[in-house]
Every structure is written in C-alpha cells, then in structure tokens.
C-alpha cells in the first residue's frame, strides 16, 4: 500500500522544510514553502493513486519553491518607480521582464537542488571565476570530475527550464 | 571532446552546445577551441540554435547571487530580501502561522481524507445510517461508522455531529471521540471535538447519554438540556444547562455565542471559512463574545465580531484572515 498524505507528512515534513529552504536559497522560507507544498498535495483528490508519492511530493515542493520565488520577484517589482517608466517601456518589456524573472527563479531553484559538491564546483566556476584546474585542486577532485559536475549542473538547469518554460 | 562527431537529434546538439560552453569557460580554452567552436556552430541552423540556447543559459545565470555563508544561490542579496518583508504582510502572516499550519494538516485535512463520511467546508451534511439513525455533520467534519452485531459505533474524527439515534435495544449506539465514549440511552445528542480548550463537548437534546472517559470507571449521565466538556486528560467538567435551540443552531447555519470565549467562536467559524483564521495574540482568545453569527458568511461574521470587540480583523485574499489587537 502506498503512503497516505498523513504518513507522508509525518515522515517528510522536516525534510521538505529543509529541501524547500535550500531550493529558495534561504532557510527562513522553508516552512512557508513546505506549507504551500502540502496545500497543493491536499488539493489533489486522487493523490492515493499516485504511484511514487515521495517523488511526487518533492516535485511539488520544487514547484512550490518556484512559485514562491516568482511571488517574491513580483513583490519586489511593486517597489519599482513606475512613474519613471514610459508607456512604451512597459509595453515592450513587461512580458520579457516576466519571462526573464521566471527563468531566474527556475535557475536558482535548479542550482540549489543539485548535490552540494556539484553546485560548489559550478558556483566556483561560474560565479567566482575559478578555472577547472583550480577547482580540482581546491576540492581535491580530478579535472574531468569538475567538468562532469559543471555539465551536469547546466543540463539540470536546462531540463528544468524546459519543463517550466511553457507555464 | 564532446562537441565533435555525434550529432543525433536536437537533444544531442543541445548537450554538445553545453559541453562547448563548459569547455570555453574552463580556464584553459585555446584559440583553437574558439575556432573549432565557431566552426561547429556554423554547421547548420540547428547547431546555431543549440549554441544560442547554451550561451543564453550561461549568461542568464549572471544575474543570480551566491550567498557566501550557505553556498546557496539566491535571487537577490540578503539585504534586499529583508526589506521585502514590509511589502508582504500577508506572506509574513502565513509564515508566522506555520506552526499552527502543521497542526492544521494533521487534523482537519488529513483525517477527512480517509474517513467514511466527510462534510465540506461551509456546509452541513445530513447522513442516514443503515440503522435509521440520522446524523447531521457540521462543516469540515469527519466520522467513521462501525456497526457490528453487538454495537453501533461512530468515531468522530473531526468537527461536530448531531445524532438522532434510531432505537435498537440489542445494539447500543456509541459515539467515540478518541477514547471517550458517549453511549446513547434513547437519544438525540450532539458531540463536538472542534473546541480548542477541550477534547470533546457533549450536549443532549432528548433523553440522556452516558459519558465514559478513557481509563476511568466513573461515568457521567447527562440529560436533555445539559452540556458538558471533557478535557484532554479525560476529566469531565461541570454539567451546565444549555438551551436546546442554541445547541441546534449550527444545523441551520447560525452560531450563537453566549459568554463564549473568542477562541471557541473562531473554532466554530473556521470550518465555514475556506482558508485559515489566525489569532495573532493569544490574550485575545479569552475575550468574551455575545453574538449571533451567520456561519454561511464567515467573512461578515468576523467583521461583525470586530465591531463589538477590541480586535481588528484583516482579510488577505479570500483565504487568510488575521485577528489582532485593535
């Protein structure tokens, strides 16, 4: 028999809070995203027929994290000085800005979802400017392992972006 | 290197594009690598698309930040993230209530999912059981029915129910709230477990019931027009008189508060409200309320409460109401 929501909740609530906090890059928000995750799961009438409830649960948490990030981004945009924008700016850019924001949120969540070693190698390369050789030396792994980590990170981001592109 | 021979399908091309990006940012890319890359891109329109996609992916990440203490990627620096709070009263409110939320999931939503009979938010449900007993379930309630040759047992899992019990001397009718049993002695009675201060509250409109708390030999009979609460440790409280029309009012979608604690009023309104009602200050829960409230319009009822009490009710969307000090 598959797990009921009640059992899932008892087993994974703490994991979901941690996972969600990690995805959004801020553990303060883990509880809230976890709560949204459970709400979304509860709304599914046929949840007892889901084949892999745990997998489903963590995917729901990822979606909730992306939603949360988008909402965060939207809230920030309210503080934009709208008066200084011209109508033309708004017309041309609104959709593009929205798409760009969603891309950023999905990318952040994707990177945070990666295993720590993989993310670390990628961050050192992309954000801190270390060469593959330097990363290999600092992390005590081979250069080809560094390459694998970085390719994996990019692939994961690309795959998640594709999933969320058309929503 | 991966960007060489095998180009089968767009996925492969896309992956090759990513490999090129990685290669070019490895810190040991040679001028020759760059030449090879441009040559690769130029092979077809599909190659060019793959290169553009990979480049866009890499570039768009430049707007992200990495938190140096956690190593996690963030959309903005922590400093700006903080000021966001001022703009997000509703969201902060939900975060504040998350401990209560955990309880909410364990009780209301989850228990109802697997019960024999459930009632939705905002509606009374009437159920006819196989023995002829009629049950009225208050909004957002749940119960299991276990009839066997010697007993008729009802397990009230959530919320509140009123029973008009069909007589059957051979098979006693027992309503269970956890381990508290309420045996009908030819009766109409009401059981609720939705009150924050007690495990169960039982009121009788006809004849009497016998209440037996767990692990206790002491039972208590209560009779028509009486009401009594049982606390979490199984202690039966003082038997009080209660007007049967007040007991029955929820079945008509009305709630009558007479010297009732605000916490109990909120508990009564909650199953009629589609989202969450949160009391931010525990001291408010003890306020005494006298009011007749329309359960079918919980939003207006909350606002009506605010008119007569030193409280403020703020509504965030249709799903969150926060009660705070006025």
Short mmCIF file of C-alpha atoms in Angstrom, two decimals:
data_model
loop_
_atom_site.label_atom_id
_atom_site.label_comp_id
_atom_site.label_asym_id
_atom_site.label_seq_id
_atom_site.Cartn_x
_atom_site.Cartn_y
_atom_site.Cartn_z
CA UNK A 1 0.00 0.00 0.00
CA UNK A 2 1.28 3.45 -0.77
CA UNK A 3 1.75 6.08 1.88
CA UNK A 4 -1.17 8.25 2.85
CA UNK A 5 -0.71 12.00 2.96
CA UNK A 6 -0.84 11.80 6.72
CA UNK A 7 2.06 9.33 6.82
CA UNK A 8 3.99 11.30 4.22
CA UNK A 9 3.53 14.40 6.28
CA UNK A 10 4.81 12.77 9.44
CA UNK A 11 7.75 11.18 7.66
CA UNK A 12 8.88 14.00 5.42
CA UNK A 13 7.70 17.29 6.88
CA UNK A 14 11.16 18.14 8.23
CA UNK A 15 12.88 17.05 5.01
CA UNK A 16 10.50 19.16 2.95
CA UNK A 17 11.12 22.24 5.09
CA UNK A 18 14.88 21.82 4.68
CA UNK A 19 14.65 20.98 1.00
CA UNK A 20 12.39 23.95 0.28
CA UNK A 21 14.63 26.33 2.23
CA UNK A 22 17.61 25.10 0.28
CA UNK A 23 15.88 25.47 -3.08
CA UNK A 24 14.99 29.08 -2.48
CA UNK A 25 18.43 29.74 -1.01
CA UNK A 26 17.08 30.91 2.32
CA UNK A 27 16.09 28.57 5.12
CA UNK A 28 13.80 31.21 6.63
CA UNK A 29 11.32 30.47 3.89
CA UNK A 30 11.38 26.69 4.16
CA UNK A 31 8.34 26.43 6.41
CA UNK A 32 6.18 28.56 4.20
CA UNK A 33 7.09 26.75 1.00
CA UNK A 34 6.56 23.42 2.74
CA UNK A 35 3.13 24.56 3.79
CA UNK A 36 2.24 25.50 0.23
CA UNK A 37 3.54 22.12 -0.85
CA UNK A 38 1.15 20.31 1.47
CA UNK A 39 -1.72 22.52 0.42
CA UNK A 40 -1.09 21.62 -3.19
CA UNK A 41 -0.89 17.92 -2.34
CA UNK A 42 -4.10 18.06 -0.32
CA UNK A 43 -5.87 19.61 -3.29
CA UNK A 44 -5.25 16.51 -5.36
CA UNK A 45 -8.31 14.31 -4.95
CA UNK A 46 -6.65 11.26 -6.42
CA UNK A 47 -3.39 11.52 -4.51
CA UNK A 48 -3.79 7.98 -3.12
CA UNK A 49 -3.42 6.74 -6.70
CA UNK A 50 -0.07 8.46 -7.27
CA UNK A 51 2.49 5.74 -7.93
CA UNK A 52 5.52 7.37 -6.33
CA UNK A 53 4.15 9.68 -3.66
CA UNK A 54 7.57 10.62 -2.30
CA UNK A 55 8.88 11.63 -5.72
CA UNK A 56 5.67 13.49 -6.35
CA UNK A 57 5.98 15.25 -3.02
CA UNK A 58 9.48 16.53 -3.73
CA UNK A 59 8.45 17.69 -7.18
CA UNK A 60 5.53 19.52 -5.62
CA UNK A 61 8.00 21.15 -3.21
CA UNK A 62 10.13 22.27 -6.14
CA UNK A 63 7.09 23.78 -7.84
CA UNK A 64 6.10 25.50 -4.63
CA UNK A 65 9.63 26.93 -4.34
CA UNK A 66 9.44 28.29 -7.88
CA UNK A 67 6.03 29.81 -7.18
CA UNK A 68 7.40 31.34 -4.03
CA UNK A 69 10.38 32.82 -5.88
CA UNK A 70 8.11 34.28 -8.52
CA UNK A 71 5.90 35.84 -5.90
CA UNK A 72 8.96 37.28 -4.21
CA UNK A 73 10.07 38.75 -7.50
CA UNK A 74 6.65 40.20 -8.15
CA UNK A 75 6.55 41.81 -4.74
CA UNK A 76 9.89 43.44 -5.44
CA UNK A 77 8.65 44.81 -8.69
CA UNK A 78 5.99 46.77 -6.83
CA UNK A 79 8.74 48.93 -5.47
CA UNK A 80 9.85 49.84 -8.95
CA UNK A 81 9.41 53.52 -9.59
CA UNK A 82 6.55 53.18 -12.05
CA UNK A 83 6.34 56.92 -12.56
CA UNK A 84 9.71 56.96 -14.20
CA UNK A 85 8.71 54.36 -16.77
CA UNK A 86 7.21 55.43 -20.02
CA UNK A 87 4.26 53.60 -21.52
CA UNK A 88 6.45 52.35 -24.31
CA UNK A 89 8.90 50.83 -21.83
CA UNK A 90 6.10 48.95 -20.19
CA UNK A 91 4.52 47.73 -23.39
CA UNK A 92 7.77 46.46 -24.80
CA UNK A 93 9.21 44.97 -21.71
CA UNK A 94 6.50 43.60 -19.48
CA UNK A 95 6.34 40.15 -20.98
CA UNK A 96 10.07 39.96 -21.46
CA UNK A 97 10.64 41.02 -17.86
CA UNK A 98 8.22 38.40 -16.64
CA UNK A 99 9.86 35.66 -18.71
CA UNK A 100 13.27 36.73 -17.52
CA UNK A 101 12.18 36.64 -13.91
CA UNK A 102 10.74 33.19 -14.24
CA UNK A 103 13.92 31.99 -15.87
CA UNK A 104 15.95 33.36 -12.98
CA UNK A 105 13.76 31.72 -10.37
CA UNK A 106 13.88 28.36 -12.12
CA UNK A 107 17.66 28.63 -12.49
CA UNK A 108 18.17 29.45 -8.83
CA UNK A 109 15.97 26.56 -7.74
CA UNK A 110 17.69 24.19 -10.17
CA UNK A 111 21.16 25.06 -8.94
CA UNK A 112 20.17 24.75 -5.30
CA UNK A 113 18.62 21.37 -5.97
CA UNK A 114 21.97 19.97 -7.14
CA UNK A 115 24.11 17.86 -4.82
CA UNK A 116 26.40 20.11 -2.79
CA UNK A 117 29.64 19.05 -4.50
CA UNK A 118 28.19 19.60 -7.95
CA UNK A 119 26.79 23.00 -7.04
CA UNK A 120 30.02 24.03 -5.39
CA UNK A 121 32.09 23.22 -8.46
CA UNK A 122 29.66 25.10 -10.67
CA UNK A 123 29.48 28.14 -8.39
CA UNK A 124 33.27 28.35 -8.19
CA UNK A 125 33.49 28.32 -11.96
CA UNK A 126 30.57 30.49 -12.96
CA UNK A 127 30.28 32.93 -10.08
CA UNK A 128 33.77 33.02 -8.60
CA UNK A 129 35.73 32.69 -11.81
CA UNK A 130 37.97 29.76 -10.90
CA UNK A 131 39.36 27.61 -13.69
CA UNK A 132 38.61 23.91 -13.79
CA UNK A 133 42.15 23.17 -12.69
CA UNK A 134 41.92 25.48 -9.69
CA UNK A 135 38.59 23.97 -8.66
CA UNK A 136 40.01 20.46 -8.99
CA UNK A 137 42.88 21.39 -6.75
CA UNK A 138 40.76 23.11 -4.13
CA UNK A 139 38.14 20.40 -3.94
CA UNK A 140 40.65 17.57 -4.24
CA UNK A 141 38.97 16.00 -7.26
CA UNK A 142 40.06 15.40 -10.87
CA UNK A 143 39.64 17.96 -13.61
CA UNK A 144 37.37 15.60 -15.51
CA UNK A 145 35.18 15.33 -12.39
CA UNK A 146 34.95 19.12 -12.29
CA UNK A 147 33.85 19.10 -15.93
CA UNK A 148 31.26 16.43 -15.20
CA UNK A 149 29.86 18.44 -12.29
CA UNK A 150 29.57 21.58 -14.37
CA UNK A 151 27.98 19.86 -17.33
CA UNK A 152 25.55 18.13 -15.01
CA UNK A 153 24.61 21.46 -13.43
CA UNK A 154 23.93 23.04 -16.80
CA UNK A 155 21.95 20.05 -18.02
CA UNK A 156 19.80 20.07 -14.91
CA UNK A 157 19.09 23.78 -15.32
CA UNK A 158 18.28 23.35 -18.98
CA UNK A 159 15.93 20.45 -18.28
CA UNK A 160 14.03 22.28 -15.55
CA UNK A 161 13.79 25.39 -17.70
CA UNK A 162 12.23 23.33 -20.46
CA UNK A 163 9.69 21.88 -18.05
CA UNK A 164 8.72 25.30 -16.76
CA UNK A 165 9.07 27.22 -19.99
CA UNK A 166 5.51 26.91 -21.14
CA UNK A 167 3.62 27.52 -17.93
CA UNK B 1 35.79 16.43 -26.74
CA UNK B 2 32.07 16.01 -26.74
CA UNK B 3 31.33 18.72 -29.27
CA UNK B 4 32.75 16.68 -32.14
CA UNK B 5 31.10 13.86 -34.01
CA UNK B 6 27.86 12.57 -32.55
CA UNK B 7 25.06 14.89 -33.57
CA UNK B 8 21.87 12.91 -33.41
CA UNK B 9 18.76 14.90 -32.76
CA UNK B 10 18.33 18.24 -31.12
CA UNK B 11 18.90 16.95 -27.62
CA UNK B 12 22.33 15.77 -28.53
CA UNK B 13 23.08 19.09 -30.19
CA UNK B 14 21.82 20.95 -27.19
CA UNK B 15 24.04 18.88 -24.96
CA UNK B 16 27.01 19.46 -27.23
CA UNK B 17 26.33 23.18 -27.01
CA UNK B 18 26.54 22.93 -23.23
CA UNK B 19 29.77 21.00 -23.44
CA UNK B 20 31.21 23.74 -25.61
CA UNK B 21 30.22 26.39 -23.09
CA UNK B 22 31.87 24.42 -20.32
CA UNK B 23 34.96 23.96 -22.41
CA UNK B 24 35.21 27.64 -23.29
CA UNK B 25 34.93 28.65 -19.64
CA UNK B 26 37.33 26.03 -18.33
CA UNK B 27 40.20 28.46 -17.98
CA UNK B 28 42.31 26.50 -20.46
CA UNK B 29 40.44 27.12 -23.71
CA UNK B 30 42.84 27.79 -26.55
CA UNK B 31 42.33 30.00 -29.61
CA UNK B 32 41.92 26.77 -31.47
CA UNK B 33 38.99 25.77 -29.24
CA UNK B 34 37.29 29.04 -30.14
CA UNK B 35 37.88 28.44 -33.84
CA UNK B 36 36.51 24.90 -33.54
CA UNK B 37 33.50 26.21 -31.66
CA UNK B 38 32.65 28.71 -34.41
CA UNK B 39 33.12 26.05 -36.99
CA UNK B 40 30.76 23.77 -35.04
CA UNK B 41 28.11 26.49 -34.72
CA UNK B 42 28.22 27.14 -38.46
CA UNK B 43 27.42 23.56 -39.43
CA UNK B 44 23.65 24.04 -39.50
CA UNK B 45 20.81 26.19 -38.23
CA UNK B 46 20.16 23.55 -35.57
CA UNK B 47 23.77 23.86 -34.38
CA UNK B 48 23.39 27.61 -34.22
CA UNK B 49 20.18 27.25 -32.19
CA UNK B 50 21.86 24.92 -29.75
CA UNK B 51 24.75 27.34 -29.34
CA UNK B 52 22.40 30.25 -28.71
CA UNK B 53 20.45 28.26 -26.14
CA UNK B 54 23.59 27.22 -24.28
CA UNK B 55 25.01 30.74 -24.33
CA UNK B 56 21.71 32.20 -23.11
CA UNK B 57 21.57 29.70 -20.27
CA UNK B 58 25.08 30.58 -19.17
CA UNK B 59 24.56 34.32 -19.48
CA UNK B 60 21.20 34.49 -17.75
CA UNK B 61 22.73 32.98 -14.62
CA UNK B 62 24.96 36.01 -14.24
CA UNK B 63 22.09 37.82 -12.58
CA UNK B 64 21.95 35.36 -9.72
CA UNK B 65 23.87 35.74 -6.48
CA UNK B 66 25.58 33.24 -4.26
CA UNK B 67 25.25 33.55 -0.51
CA UNK B 68 28.77 33.14 0.77
CA UNK B 69 27.73 31.66 4.12
CA UNK B 70 25.46 28.91 2.78
CA UNK B 71 26.81 28.46 -0.74
CA UNK B 72 23.22 28.63 -1.99
CA UNK B 73 22.06 30.59 -4.98
CA UNK B 74 19.71 33.48 -4.35
CA UNK B 75 17.69 35.80 -6.50
CA UNK B 76 18.79 38.86 -4.64
CA UNK B 77 21.27 39.68 -1.93
CA UNK B 78 20.03 39.03 1.59
CA UNK B 79 19.86 42.73 2.38
CA UNK B 80 17.28 43.46 -0.27
CA UNK B 81 15.45 40.28 0.58
CA UNK B 82 14.87 41.61 4.04
CA UNK B 83 13.21 44.84 3.01
CA UNK B 84 10.76 42.76 1.04
CA UNK B 85 9.08 41.86 4.30
CA UNK B 86 7.48 45.25 4.66
CA UNK B 87 5.70 44.81 1.39
CA UNK B 88 4.44 41.36 2.21
CA UNK B 89 2.21 41.46 5.24
CA UNK B 90 0.11 38.53 4.10
CA UNK B 91 3.01 36.28 3.35
CA UNK B 92 4.76 37.02 6.59
CA UNK B 93 1.46 36.27 8.28
CA UNK B 94 1.38 32.80 6.82
CA UNK B 95 4.96 32.20 7.86
CA UNK B 96 4.12 33.30 11.35
CA UNK B 97 1.31 30.81 11.48
CA UNK B 98 3.27 27.89 10.18
CA UNK B 99 3.32 26.02 13.48
CA UNK B 100 -0.45 26.21 13.57
CA UNK B 101 -0.42 25.14 9.95
CA UNK B 102 1.36 21.93 10.81
CA UNK B 103 -1.40 21.07 13.24
CA UNK B 104 -3.98 22.00 10.68
CA UNK B 105 -2.65 19.47 8.22
CA UNK B 106 -2.52 16.68 10.73
CA UNK B 107 -6.03 17.19 11.93
CA UNK B 108 -8.56 18.61 9.55
CA UNK B 109 -7.31 17.95 6.09
CA UNK B 110 -5.71 14.59 6.64
CA UNK B 111 -8.25 12.90 8.84
CA UNK B 112 -11.00 13.86 6.47
CA UNK B 113 -9.24 12.28 3.54
CA UNK B 114 -9.66 8.79 4.83
CA UNK B 115 -12.92 8.89 6.79
CA UNK B 116 -16.15 7.06 5.90
CA UNK B 117 -18.20 10.26 5.87
CA UNK B 118 -16.91 13.78 5.44
CA UNK B 119 -18.52 17.15 5.10
CA UNK B 120 -17.08 20.00 3.09
CA UNK B 121 -16.04 23.45 4.22
CA UNK B 122 -19.04 25.70 4.64
CA UNK B 123 -21.85 23.13 4.53
CA UNK B 124 -23.82 20.89 6.87
CA UNK B 125 -24.20 17.34 5.64
CA UNK B 126 -27.04 15.05 6.62
CA UNK B 127 -26.34 11.32 6.58
CA UNK B 128 -28.82 8.46 7.02
CA UNK B 129 -27.13 5.44 8.54
CA UNK B 130 -28.21 1.87 7.82
CA UNK B 131 -29.94 1.50 11.20
CA UNK B 132 -32.17 4.52 10.59
CA UNK B 133 -30.08 6.91 12.67
CA UNK B 134 -29.82 10.41 11.26
CA UNK B 135 -26.54 12.27 11.53
CA UNK B 136 -26.01 15.95 10.86
CA UNK B 137 -22.37 16.77 10.29
CA UNK B 138 -21.18 20.32 10.84
CA UNK B 139 -18.94 21.79 8.15
CA UNK B 140 -15.49 20.20 7.76
CA UNK B 141 -16.25 17.17 9.90
CA UNK B 142 -15.39 13.52 9.52
CA UNK B 143 -16.61 10.29 11.01
CA UNK B 144 -16.19 6.57 10.66
CA UNK B 145 -19.07 4.13 11.12
CA UNK B 146 -18.50 0.64 12.57
CA UNK B 147 -21.66 -1.38 13.02
CA UNK B 148 -21.42 -4.96 14.22
CA UNK B 149 -23.94 -7.38 15.81
CA UNK B 150 -23.33 -6.11 19.32
CA UNK B 151 -22.55 -2.41 18.92
CA UNK B 152 -23.18 0.54 16.68
CA UNK B 153 -20.04 2.62 16.91
CA UNK B 154 -19.37 6.03 15.42
CA UNK B 155 -15.89 7.54 15.54
CA UNK B 156 -15.96 11.30 15.35
CA UNK B 157 -12.63 12.05 13.71
CA UNK B 158 -13.07 15.75 13.21
CA UNK B 159 -15.52 18.52 13.78
CA UNK B 160 -19.02 18.18 15.15
CA UNK B 161 -22.01 15.93 14.64
CA UNK B 162 -25.57 15.71 15.90
CA UNK B 163 -27.18 12.29 16.17
CA UNK B 164 -30.84 11.34 16.16
CA UNK B 165 -30.44 7.76 17.19
CA UNK B 166 -32.80 5.04 15.98
CA UNK B 167 -33.79 2.85 18.91
CA UNK B 168 -32.30 -0.65 18.99
CA UNK B 169 -32.07 -2.13 22.48
CA UNK B 170 -29.94 -5.05 21.30
CA UNK B 171 -27.24 -2.83 19.85
CA UNK B 172 -26.18 0.19 21.88
CA UNK B 173 -25.24 3.28 19.89
CA UNK B 174 -21.85 4.65 20.93
CA UNK B 175 -20.16 7.81 19.70
CA UNK B 176 -16.42 7.77 20.26
CA UNK B 177 -14.13 10.80 20.45
CA UNK B 178 -10.71 9.24 20.71
CA UNK B 179 -11.14 7.13 23.85
CA UNK B 180 -14.10 8.98 25.24
CA UNK B 181 -17.30 7.04 24.73
CA UNK B 182 -20.77 8.55 24.66
CA UNK B 183 -23.48 5.88 24.89
CA UNK B 184 -26.92 6.91 23.72
CA UNK B 185 -29.75 5.99 26.04
CA UNK B 186 -32.57 6.53 23.52
CA UNK B 187 -31.46 9.90 22.45
CA UNK B 188 -30.68 12.88 20.31
CA UNK B 189 -27.33 14.39 21.18
CA UNK B 190 -24.51 16.49 19.85
CA UNK B 191 -20.77 15.84 20.07
CA UNK B 192 -18.01 18.21 19.05
CA UNK B 193 -14.28 17.89 19.13
CA UNK B 194 -13.66 21.19 17.40
CA UNK B 195 -13.20 23.27 20.54
CA UNK B 196 -9.65 24.36 21.36
CA UNK B 197 -9.99 24.09 25.15
CA UNK B 198 -11.43 20.59 25.47
CA UNK B 199 -11.19 17.12 23.98
CA UNK B 200 -14.94 16.87 23.47
CA UNK B 201 -18.13 18.64 24.34
CA UNK B 202 -21.38 16.73 24.55
CA UNK B 203 -24.86 18.18 24.70
CA UNK B 204 -28.17 16.38 24.82
CA UNK B 205 -31.49 17.42 23.31
CA UNK B 206 -33.54 14.30 24.17
CA UNK B 207 -33.35 11.75 26.96
CA UNK B 208 -29.77 11.16 28.07
CA UNK B 209 -26.33 9.83 27.29
CA UNK B 210 -23.68 8.14 29.39
CA UNK B 211 -20.16 9.55 29.03
CA UNK B 212 -17.19 7.38 29.92
CA UNK B 213 -13.74 8.92 29.75
CA UNK B 214 -10.75 6.69 28.99
CA UNK B 215 -9.20 4.65 31.79
CA UNK B 216 -11.86 5.66 34.22
CA UNK B 217 -14.59 3.69 35.91
CA UNK B 218 -16.51 6.87 36.56
CA UNK B 219 -19.23 7.56 34.05
CA UNK B 220 -21.46 10.56 33.92
CA UNK B 221 -25.03 10.65 32.69
CA UNK B 222 -26.20 13.90 31.22
CA UNK B 223 -29.75 14.71 30.27
CA UNK B 224 -31.79 16.76 27.85
CA UNK B 225 -30.92 20.45 28.06
CA UNK B 226 -27.46 19.84 29.51
CA UNK B 227 -23.98 20.28 28.16
CA UNK B 228 -20.61 19.13 29.46
CA UNK B 229 -16.98 19.24 28.32
CA UNK B 230 -14.34 16.54 28.72
CA UNK B 231 -10.77 17.79 28.85
CA UNK B 232 -7.66 16.32 27.30
CA UNK B 233 -6.86 14.18 30.35
CA UNK B 234 -10.36 12.70 30.44
CA UNK B 235 -11.78 14.82 33.26
CA UNK B 236 -15.48 15.53 32.93
CA UNK B 237 -16.24 19.16 33.61
CA UNK B 238 -19.18 20.79 35.28
CA UNK B 239 -22.58 19.98 33.80
CA UNK B 240 -24.28 23.16 32.63
CA UNK B 241 -27.75 23.96 31.36
CA UNK B 242 -27.96 24.78 27.67
CA UNK B 243 -30.94 25.92 25.64
CA UNK B 244 -31.61 23.18 23.03
CA UNK B 245 -32.29 25.81 20.37
CA UNK B 246 -28.74 27.14 20.85
CA UNK B 247 -27.34 23.62 20.56
CA UNK B 248 -29.27 23.09 17.35
CA UNK B 249 -28.47 26.42 15.74
CA UNK B 250 -25.41 25.34 13.74
CA UNK B 251 -27.57 22.93 11.78
CA UNK B 252 -29.33 25.98 10.38
CA UNK B 253 -26.07 27.76 9.66
CA UNK B 254 -26.25 30.04 12.69
CA UNK B 255 -23.86 30.26 15.60
CA UNK B 256 -24.99 31.68 18.91
CA UNK B 257 -22.31 32.85 21.30
CA UNK B 258 -23.35 33.43 24.89
CA UNK B 259 -20.45 34.42 27.10
CA UNK B 260 -18.32 32.35 24.76
CA UNK B 261 -14.55 32.66 24.51
CA UNK B 262 -13.34 34.20 21.25
CA UNK B 263 -11.16 31.11 20.71
CA UNK B 264 -14.28 28.92 20.68
CA UNK B 265 -16.09 31.31 18.34
CA UNK B 266 -13.16 31.23 15.92
CA UNK B 267 -13.15 27.44 16.17
CA UNK B 268 -16.84 27.41 15.27
CA UNK B 269 -16.37 29.75 12.30
CA UNK B 270 -13.27 28.01 10.95
CA UNK B 271 -14.96 25.04 9.23
CA UNK B 272 -17.15 27.50 7.37
CA UNK B 273 -14.24 29.59 6.17
CA UNK B 274 -12.35 28.42 3.09
CA UNK B 275 -8.88 29.34 4.34
CA UNK B 276 -7.29 29.98 7.69
CA UNK B 277 -8.32 32.28 10.51
CA UNK B 278 -5.38 33.20 12.67
CA UNK B 279 -5.44 34.85 16.04
CA UNK B 280 -2.10 36.59 16.38
CA UNK B 281 -2.32 37.42 20.05
CA UNK B 282 -3.21 34.57 22.42
CA UNK B 283 -4.56 37.02 25.00
CA UNK B 284 -7.40 37.82 22.61
CA UNK B 285 -8.64 34.24 22.72
CA UNK B 286 -10.07 34.73 26.19
CA UNK B 287 -12.28 37.68 25.21
CA UNK B 288 -15.94 37.01 25.89
CA UNK B 289 -18.33 37.12 22.98
CA UNK B 290 -22.11 37.53 22.85
CA UNK B 291 -23.32 37.44 19.30
CA UNK B 292 -25.47 35.69 16.73
CA UNK B 293 -23.31 34.93 13.73
CA UNK B 294 -24.10 33.75 10.23
CA UNK B 295 -21.90 30.71 9.64
CA UNK B 296 -22.65 30.81 5.94
CA UNK B 297 -20.97 34.20 5.68
CA UNK B 298 -17.88 33.80 7.88
CA UNK B 299 -16.17 36.90 6.48
CA UNK B 300 -19.01 39.19 7.50
CA UNK B 301 -19.26 37.36 10.81
CA UNK B 302 -15.60 38.06 11.51
CA UNK B 303 -16.13 41.70 10.65
CA UNK B 304 -19.17 41.78 12.93
CA UNK B 305 -17.02 40.43 15.76
CA UNK B 306 -14.53 43.21 15.21
CA UNK B 307 -17.26 45.80 15.72
CA UNK B 308 -18.05 44.59 19.19
CA UNK B 309 -14.59 43.66 20.44
CA UNK B 310 -11.20 45.39 20.84
CA UNK B 311 -9.88 43.46 17.86
CA UNK B 312 -9.01 44.17 14.26
CA UNK B 313 -9.71 41.65 11.50
CA UNK B 314 -7.69 41.92 8.31
CA UNK B 315 -8.53 39.85 5.25
CA UNK B 316 -5.80 38.75 2.88
CA UNK B 317 -7.28 37.31 -0.29
CA UNK B 318 -10.22 35.01 0.41
CA UNK B 319 -8.13 32.53 2.29
CA UNK B 320 -6.48 34.24 5.18
CA UNK B 321 -8.00 36.31 7.98
CA UNK B 322 -5.83 37.63 10.76
CA UNK B 323 -7.24 38.75 14.09
CA UNK B 324 -5.04 41.15 16.02
CA UNK B 325 -5.30 43.81 18.71
CA UNK B 326 -7.29 46.82 17.62
#
